Amino acid sequence: MDNKIDFNRLRKFKKKYPISYLAVFGSYSRNEQKKDSDLVYPLN
């Protein structure tokens, strides 16, 4: 797992581009939630 999030770079990016940070992180967390719901409801 070498695709871990680099939190220092993320923080700098967040300061520079708060809007795109929110867009990227929002879509990322939505995808994570989708994966979780797939695990919870495999029949759907």
Short mmCIF file of C-alpha atoms in Angstrom, two decimals:
data_model
loop_
_atom_site.label_atom_id
_atom_site.label_comp_id
_atom_site.label_asym_id
_atom_site.label_seq_id
_atom_site.Cartn_x
_atom_site.Cartn_y
_atom_site.Cartn_z
CA MET A 1 0.00 0.00 0.00
CA ASP A 2 2.24 2.83 -1.18
CA ASN A 3 -0.72 4.96 -2.32
CA LYS A 4 -1.28 6.27 1.19
CA ILE A 5 -2.40 9.88 1.49
CA ASP A 6 0.45 12.33 2.13
CA PHE A 7 -1.13 14.49 4.82
CA ASN A 8 1.51 17.24 4.75
CA ARG A 9 1.05 17.74 1.03
CA LEU A 10 -2.70 17.51 1.53
CA ARG A 11 -2.58 20.30 4.12
CA LYS A 12 -0.59 22.59 1.82
CA PHE A 13 -2.96 21.81 -1.02
CA LYS A 14 -5.93 22.53 1.22
CA LYS A 15 -4.54 25.97 2.09
CA LYS A 16 -3.82 26.79 -1.55
CA TYR A 17 -6.95 25.38 -3.18
CA PRO A 18 -9.74 25.01 -0.60
CA ILE A 19 -12.45 24.63 -3.28
CA SER A 20 -10.82 21.88 -5.31
CA TYR A 21 -9.69 20.20 -2.10
CA LEU A 22 -13.30 19.96 -0.99
CA ALA A 23 -14.36 18.67 -4.40
CA VAL A 24 -11.66 16.00 -4.49
CA PHE A 25 -12.05 14.93 -0.89
CA GLY A 26 -15.84 14.96 -1.09
CA SER A 27 -15.90 12.66 -4.10
CA TYR A 28 -13.27 10.42 -2.47
CA SER A 29 -15.26 10.00 0.73
CA ARG A 30 -18.44 9.38 -1.28
CA ASN A 31 -16.67 6.57 -3.12
CA GLU A 32 -15.52 5.11 0.19
CA GLN A 33 -19.06 5.19 1.51
CA LYS A 34 -20.26 3.47 -1.66
CA LYS A 35 -17.74 0.68 -1.09
CA ASP A 36 -18.88 0.33 2.51
CA SER A 37 -22.54 0.10 1.52
CA ASP A 38 -21.61 -2.53 -1.09
CA LEU A 39 -20.08 -4.55 1.72
CA VAL A 40 -23.12 -4.09 3.92
CA TYR A 41 -25.68 -4.81 1.18
CA PRO A 42 -24.05 -7.24 -1.25
CA LEU A 43 -27.41 -8.31 -2.69
CA ASN A 44 -28.35 -4.86 -4.00
#
